[in-house]
Coordinates of C-alpha atoms in Angstrom, one line a residue:
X1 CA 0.0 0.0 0.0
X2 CA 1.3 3.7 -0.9
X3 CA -0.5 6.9 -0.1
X4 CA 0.4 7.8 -3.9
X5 CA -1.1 5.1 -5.5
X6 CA -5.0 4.6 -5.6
X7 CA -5.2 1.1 -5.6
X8 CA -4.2 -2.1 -3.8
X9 CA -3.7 -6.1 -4.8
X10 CA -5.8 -8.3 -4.2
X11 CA -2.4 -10.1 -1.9
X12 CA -1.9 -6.8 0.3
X13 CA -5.9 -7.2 0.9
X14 CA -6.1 -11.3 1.6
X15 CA -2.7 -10.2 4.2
X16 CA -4.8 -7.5 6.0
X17 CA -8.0 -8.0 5.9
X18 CA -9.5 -8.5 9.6
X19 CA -7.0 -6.0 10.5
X20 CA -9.8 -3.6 13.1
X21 CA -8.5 -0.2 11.1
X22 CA -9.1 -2.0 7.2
X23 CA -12.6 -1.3 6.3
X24 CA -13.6 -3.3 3.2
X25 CA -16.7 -1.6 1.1
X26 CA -18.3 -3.6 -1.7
X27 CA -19.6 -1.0 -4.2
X28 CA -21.0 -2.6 -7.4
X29 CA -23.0 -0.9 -9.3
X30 CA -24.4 -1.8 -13.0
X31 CA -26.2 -0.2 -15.8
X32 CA -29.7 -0.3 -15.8
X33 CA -29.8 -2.1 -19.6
X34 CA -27.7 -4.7 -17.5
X35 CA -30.7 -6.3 -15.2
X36 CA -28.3 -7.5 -12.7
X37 CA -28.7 -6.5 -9.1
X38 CA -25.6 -5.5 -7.1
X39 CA -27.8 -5.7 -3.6
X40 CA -28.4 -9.3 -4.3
X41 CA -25.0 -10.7 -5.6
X42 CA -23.5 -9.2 -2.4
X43 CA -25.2 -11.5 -0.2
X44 CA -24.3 -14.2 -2.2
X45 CA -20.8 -13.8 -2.6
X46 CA -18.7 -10.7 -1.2
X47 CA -15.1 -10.8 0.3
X48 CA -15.1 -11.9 4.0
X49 CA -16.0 -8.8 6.5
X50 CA -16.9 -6.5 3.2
X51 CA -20.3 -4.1 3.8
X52 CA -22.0 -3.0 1.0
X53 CA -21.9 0.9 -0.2
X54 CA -25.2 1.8 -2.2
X55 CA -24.4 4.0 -4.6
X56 CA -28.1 4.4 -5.0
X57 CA -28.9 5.3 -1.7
X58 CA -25.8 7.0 -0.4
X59 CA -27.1 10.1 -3.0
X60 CA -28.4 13.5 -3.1
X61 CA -31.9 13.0 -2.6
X62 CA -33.6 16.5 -3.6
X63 CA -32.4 15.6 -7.5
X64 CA -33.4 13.2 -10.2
X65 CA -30.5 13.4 -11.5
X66 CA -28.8 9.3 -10.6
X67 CA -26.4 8.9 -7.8
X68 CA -25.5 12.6 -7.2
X69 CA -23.1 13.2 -4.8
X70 CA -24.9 13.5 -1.1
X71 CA -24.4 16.3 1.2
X72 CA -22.0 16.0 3.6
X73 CA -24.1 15.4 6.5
X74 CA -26.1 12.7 5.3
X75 CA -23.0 10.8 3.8
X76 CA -21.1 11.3 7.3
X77 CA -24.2 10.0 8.3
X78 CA -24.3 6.9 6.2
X79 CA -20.3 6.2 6.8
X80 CA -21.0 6.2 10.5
X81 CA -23.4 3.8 9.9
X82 CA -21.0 1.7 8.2
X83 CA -19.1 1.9 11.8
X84 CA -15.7 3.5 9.3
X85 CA -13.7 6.0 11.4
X86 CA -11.7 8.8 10.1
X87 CA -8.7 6.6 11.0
X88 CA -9.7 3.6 9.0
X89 CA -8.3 2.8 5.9
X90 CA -10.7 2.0 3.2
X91 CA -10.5 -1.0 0.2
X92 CA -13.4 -0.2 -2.3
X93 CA -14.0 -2.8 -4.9
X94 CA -17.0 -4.2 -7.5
X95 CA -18.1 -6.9 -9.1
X96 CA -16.3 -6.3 -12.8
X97 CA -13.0 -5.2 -11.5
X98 CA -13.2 -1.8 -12.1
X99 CA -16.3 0.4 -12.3
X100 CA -18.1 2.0 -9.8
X101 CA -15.7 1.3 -7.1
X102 CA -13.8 4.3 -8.9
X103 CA -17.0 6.5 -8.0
X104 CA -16.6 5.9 -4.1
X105 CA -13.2 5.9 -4.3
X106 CA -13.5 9.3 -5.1
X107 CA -16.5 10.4 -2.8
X108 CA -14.3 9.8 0.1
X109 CA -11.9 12.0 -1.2
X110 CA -14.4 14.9 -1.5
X111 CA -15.4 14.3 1.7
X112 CA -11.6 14.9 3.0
X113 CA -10.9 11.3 3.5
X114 CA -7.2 9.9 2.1
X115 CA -7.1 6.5 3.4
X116 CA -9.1 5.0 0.6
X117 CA -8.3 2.8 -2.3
X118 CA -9.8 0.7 -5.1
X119 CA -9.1 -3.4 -5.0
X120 CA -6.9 -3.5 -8.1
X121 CA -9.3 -6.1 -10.2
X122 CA -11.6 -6.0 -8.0
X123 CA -13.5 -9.3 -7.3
X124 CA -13.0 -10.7 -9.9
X125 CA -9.0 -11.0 -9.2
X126 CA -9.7 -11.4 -6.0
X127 CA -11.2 -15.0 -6.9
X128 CA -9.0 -15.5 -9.6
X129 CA -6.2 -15.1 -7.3
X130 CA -7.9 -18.5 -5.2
X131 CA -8.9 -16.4 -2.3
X132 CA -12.7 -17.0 -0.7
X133 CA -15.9 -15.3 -0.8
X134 CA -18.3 -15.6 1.9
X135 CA -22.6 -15.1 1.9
X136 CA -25.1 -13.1 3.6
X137 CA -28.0 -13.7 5.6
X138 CA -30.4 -10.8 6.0
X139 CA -29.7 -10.9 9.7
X140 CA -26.0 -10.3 9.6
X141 CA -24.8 -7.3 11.0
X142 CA -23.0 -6.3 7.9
X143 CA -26.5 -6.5 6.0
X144 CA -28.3 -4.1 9.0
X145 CA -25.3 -2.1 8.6
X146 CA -25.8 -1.2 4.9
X147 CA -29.3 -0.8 4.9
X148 CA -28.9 1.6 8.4
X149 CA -26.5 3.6 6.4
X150 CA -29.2 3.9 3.2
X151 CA -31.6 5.2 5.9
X152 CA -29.3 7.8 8.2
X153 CA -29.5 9.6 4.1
X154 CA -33.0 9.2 4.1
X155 CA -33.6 10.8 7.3
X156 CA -31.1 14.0 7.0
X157 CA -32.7 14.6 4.1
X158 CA -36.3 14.2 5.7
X159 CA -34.8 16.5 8.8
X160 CA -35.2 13.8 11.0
X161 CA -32.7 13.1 13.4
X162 CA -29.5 10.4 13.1
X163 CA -27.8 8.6 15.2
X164 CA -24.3 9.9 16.5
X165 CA -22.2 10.9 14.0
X166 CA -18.5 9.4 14.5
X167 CA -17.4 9.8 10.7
X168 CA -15.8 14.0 10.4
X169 CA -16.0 15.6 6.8
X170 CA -14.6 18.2 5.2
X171 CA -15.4 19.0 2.0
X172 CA -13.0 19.1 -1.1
X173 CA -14.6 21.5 -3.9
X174 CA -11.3 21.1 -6.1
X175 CA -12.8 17.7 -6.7
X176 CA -16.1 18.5 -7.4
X177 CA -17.8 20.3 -10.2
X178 CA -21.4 21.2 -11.3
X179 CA -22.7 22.6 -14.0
X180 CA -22.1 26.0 -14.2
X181 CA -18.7 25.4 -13.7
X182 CA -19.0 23.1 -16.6
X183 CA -20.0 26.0 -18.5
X184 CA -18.0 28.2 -17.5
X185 CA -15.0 26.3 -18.9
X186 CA -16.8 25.7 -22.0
X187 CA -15.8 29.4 -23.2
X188 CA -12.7 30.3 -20.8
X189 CA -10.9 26.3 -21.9
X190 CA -8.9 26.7 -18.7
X191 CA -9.5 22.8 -17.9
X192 CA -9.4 20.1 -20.5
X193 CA -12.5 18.2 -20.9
X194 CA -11.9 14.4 -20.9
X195 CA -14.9 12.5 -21.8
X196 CA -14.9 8.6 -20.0
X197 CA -17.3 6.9 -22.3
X198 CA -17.3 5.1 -25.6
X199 CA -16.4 6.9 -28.7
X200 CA -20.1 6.1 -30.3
X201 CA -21.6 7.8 -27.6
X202 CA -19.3 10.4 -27.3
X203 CA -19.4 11.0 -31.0
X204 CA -23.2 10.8 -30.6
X205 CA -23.8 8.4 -33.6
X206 CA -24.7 5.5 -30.1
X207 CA -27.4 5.2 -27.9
X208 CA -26.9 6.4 -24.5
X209 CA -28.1 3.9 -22.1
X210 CA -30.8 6.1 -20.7
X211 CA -33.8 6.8 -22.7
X212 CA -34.7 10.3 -23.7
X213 CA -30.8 11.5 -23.7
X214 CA -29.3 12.2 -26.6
X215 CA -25.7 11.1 -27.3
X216 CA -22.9 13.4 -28.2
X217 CA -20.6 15.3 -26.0
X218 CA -19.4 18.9 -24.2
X219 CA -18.0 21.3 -26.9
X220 CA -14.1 20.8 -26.6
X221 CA -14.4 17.6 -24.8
X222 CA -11.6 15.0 -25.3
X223 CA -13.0 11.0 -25.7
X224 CA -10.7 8.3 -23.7
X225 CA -12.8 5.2 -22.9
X226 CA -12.3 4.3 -19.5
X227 CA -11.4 0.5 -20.5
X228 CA -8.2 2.2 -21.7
X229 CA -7.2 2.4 -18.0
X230 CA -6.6 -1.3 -18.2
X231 CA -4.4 -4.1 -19.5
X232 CA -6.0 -6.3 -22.0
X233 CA -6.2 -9.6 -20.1
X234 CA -9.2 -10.6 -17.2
X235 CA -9.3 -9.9 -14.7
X236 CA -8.5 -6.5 -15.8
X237 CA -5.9 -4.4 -13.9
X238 CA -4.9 -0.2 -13.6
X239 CA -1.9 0.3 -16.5
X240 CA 1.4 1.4 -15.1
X241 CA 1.9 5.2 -14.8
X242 CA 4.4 4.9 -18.1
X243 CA 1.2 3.3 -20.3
X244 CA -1.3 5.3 -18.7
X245 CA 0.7 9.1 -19.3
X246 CA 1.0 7.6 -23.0
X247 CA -3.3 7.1 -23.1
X248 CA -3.7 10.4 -22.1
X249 CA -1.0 12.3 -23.9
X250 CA -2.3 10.5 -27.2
X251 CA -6.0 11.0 -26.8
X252 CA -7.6 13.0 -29.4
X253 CA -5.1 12.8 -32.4
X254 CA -5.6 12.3 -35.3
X255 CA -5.2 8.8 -37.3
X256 CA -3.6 8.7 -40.6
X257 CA -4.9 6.8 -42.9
X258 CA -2.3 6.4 -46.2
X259 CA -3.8 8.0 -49.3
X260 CA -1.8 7.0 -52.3
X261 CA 1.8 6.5 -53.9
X262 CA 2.8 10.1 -55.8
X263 CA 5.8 8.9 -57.8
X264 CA 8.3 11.8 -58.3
X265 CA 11.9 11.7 -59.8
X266 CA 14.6 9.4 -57.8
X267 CA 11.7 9.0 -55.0
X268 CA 8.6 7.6 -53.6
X269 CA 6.4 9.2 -51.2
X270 CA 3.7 7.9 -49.1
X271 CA 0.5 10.8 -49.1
X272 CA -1.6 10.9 -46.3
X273 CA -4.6 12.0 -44.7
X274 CA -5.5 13.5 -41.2
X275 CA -7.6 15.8 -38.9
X276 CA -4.2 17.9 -38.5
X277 CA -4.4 20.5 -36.0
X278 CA -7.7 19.4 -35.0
X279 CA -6.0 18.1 -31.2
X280 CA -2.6 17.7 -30.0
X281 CA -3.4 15.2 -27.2
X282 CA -3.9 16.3 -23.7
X283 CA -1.3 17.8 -21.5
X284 CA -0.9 16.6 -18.8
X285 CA 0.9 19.9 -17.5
X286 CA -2.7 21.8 -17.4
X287 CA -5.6 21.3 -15.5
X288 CA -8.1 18.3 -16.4
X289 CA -11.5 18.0 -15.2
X290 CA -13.2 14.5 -15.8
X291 CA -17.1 13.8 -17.1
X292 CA -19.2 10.8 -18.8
X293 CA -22.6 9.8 -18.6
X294 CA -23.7 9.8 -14.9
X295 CA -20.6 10.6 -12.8
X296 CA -19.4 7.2 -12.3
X297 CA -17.2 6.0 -15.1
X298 CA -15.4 9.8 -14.9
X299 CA -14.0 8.5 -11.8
X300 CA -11.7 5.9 -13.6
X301 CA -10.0 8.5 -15.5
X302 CA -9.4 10.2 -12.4
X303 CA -8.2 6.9 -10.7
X304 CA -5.8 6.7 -13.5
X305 CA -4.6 10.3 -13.7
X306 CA -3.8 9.9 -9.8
X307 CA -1.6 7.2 -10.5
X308 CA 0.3 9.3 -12.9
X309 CA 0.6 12.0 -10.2
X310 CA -2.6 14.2 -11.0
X311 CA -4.1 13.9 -8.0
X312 CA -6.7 17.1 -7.9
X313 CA -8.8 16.3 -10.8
X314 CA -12.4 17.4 -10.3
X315 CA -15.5 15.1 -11.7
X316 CA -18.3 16.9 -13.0
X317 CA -21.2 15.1 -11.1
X318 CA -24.1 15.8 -13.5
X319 CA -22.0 14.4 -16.5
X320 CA -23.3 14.6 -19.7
X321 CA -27.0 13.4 -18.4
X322 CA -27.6 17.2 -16.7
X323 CA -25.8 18.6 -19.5
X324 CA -28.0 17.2 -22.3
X325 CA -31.0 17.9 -20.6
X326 CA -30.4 21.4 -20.2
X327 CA -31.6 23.9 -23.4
X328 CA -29.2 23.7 -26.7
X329 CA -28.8 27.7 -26.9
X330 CA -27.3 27.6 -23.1
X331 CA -25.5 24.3 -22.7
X332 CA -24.5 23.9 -26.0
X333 CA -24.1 19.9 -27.7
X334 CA -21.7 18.1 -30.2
X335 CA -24.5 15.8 -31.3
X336 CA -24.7 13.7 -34.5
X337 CA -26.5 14.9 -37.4
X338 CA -30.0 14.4 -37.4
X339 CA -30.1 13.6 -33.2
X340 CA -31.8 17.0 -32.2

């Protein structure tokens, strides 16, 4: 374990887990198109002593906008409820290695909280490295736990009163933007834009996965797929800092694609075609803020910008789902022809 690297094996975990100050956090999450239920596969196989985070109900409740970031009170609330002290250090993981484990990852961070890391693979390396799983009645404490923690954010939000609260915050707003910040940067460009989902959506000729959002991206956004975090084999692990500097310092250039053979005296020269000055990858000297479709896949690319030593990179929460629904002529769209 290092304080400057976001993640941890799945052999540091298996050598300290039980250990009173490591608090384990399963945090799965899946897309809706996905019919799979994260609640459920918990209590039939998580890592041993593991509590299950809800990114569904650890959220901003006055919002329709999915899994917004709560306010500090109710998610001090909720960790207290997961008995995690300010002392504890904190292993995050999900059930496909790496995807919404990112996302809590980084809400403990916002919330002033460094002792937190991601399971490198997740649970799926975690098995594949021969280690067990265990099950879930609906009478174990760690079940009560979670669901108390889903209602201490119910009841801040209903102004009810909580329990004590043992879990301090204090709020980071360098990692945390909404949209008028967003928009903001949309005409000064002080931040580069990177864009975590899939270059159909991002070019808007996909589906998003939502219905009634259009796909397309932020004017001046830059597209890197979160799966380019990872190596190619499962289960899938965070790139070295080396690979992962070359993603990013890449992204956005153009391909060339050859053109033809000109034939000139004594010589032979290959013509080709590209979106020249149309990007010149992303320096990672300036400031990057980090976005996709909901707020959750964002925090990958910020998982693997940390690694590489860029370790105040805000997420913009709303992602592209506020910023599509919000009118063209304000909050402006790259959008496909014919997707109005």
């Amino acid at each position: 374990m290092a304080q400057d690297d976001p993640v941890v094996s799945a052999q540091w975990l298996h050598e300290h887990l039980g250990m009173p100050d490591v608090k384990v956090l399963d945090a799965s999450w899946y897309m809706p198109v996905e019919n799979r239920d994260p609640w459920k596969e918990y209590q039939v196989a998580h890592i041993p002593g593991a509590l299950f985070f809800d990114l569904d109900g650890i959220v901003d409740r006055t919002t329709d906008l999915p899994h917004m970031l709560p306010s500090e009170e109710a998610f001090a609330a909720a960790i207290s409820e997961l008995d995690i002290k300010n002392q504890d250090k904190v292993i995050v993981y999900d059930g496909k290695g790496f995807f919404s484990a990112p996302r809590v990852w980084w809400m403990f961070r916002v919330f002033g909280h460094k002792k937190v890391w991601v399971l490198d693979g997740g649970l799926p390396q975690w098995q594949a490295s021969g280690f067990n799983v265990e099950k879930a009645s609906p009478d174990d404490d760690a079940v009560l736990k979670s669901i108390a923690a889903n209602r201490a954010v119910k009841r801040v939000y209903n102004g009810e009163q909580t329990n004590t609260i043992s879990f301090q915050t204090e709020f980071q707003p360098n990692l945390f933007w909404a949209l008028e910040k967003v928009a903001q940067n949309v005409t000064a460009k002080t931040y580069q834009q990177i864009d975590a989902r899939a270059k159909g959506r991002f070019d808007g000729v996909a589906p998003e996965p939502r219905e009634g959002v259009r796909s397309g991206h932020i004017p001046g956004s830059v597209c890197v797929p979160f799966p380019e975090m990872f190596d190619g084999a499962p289960p899938s692990l965070l790139l070295p800092a080396d690979e992962l500097r070359r993603k990013f310092q890449h992204a956005g250039l153009p391909v060339l694609s050859r053109l033809s053979f000109v034939t000139v005296p004594r010589q032979v020269i290959t013509v080709y075609i590209g979106a020249f000055g149309a990007s010149s990858g992303i320096s990672l000297d300036r400031p990057i803020v980090v976005t996709c479709g909901s707020g959750v896949t964002a925090c990958i690319l910020a998982l693997g910008l940390y690694r590489i030593g860029k370790r105040d990179v805000p997420v913009y929460d709303g992602s592209w789902t506020e910023w599509e629904g919000q009118s063209d002529s304000d909050y402006p769209k790259v959008t496909a022809p014919g997707t109005a």
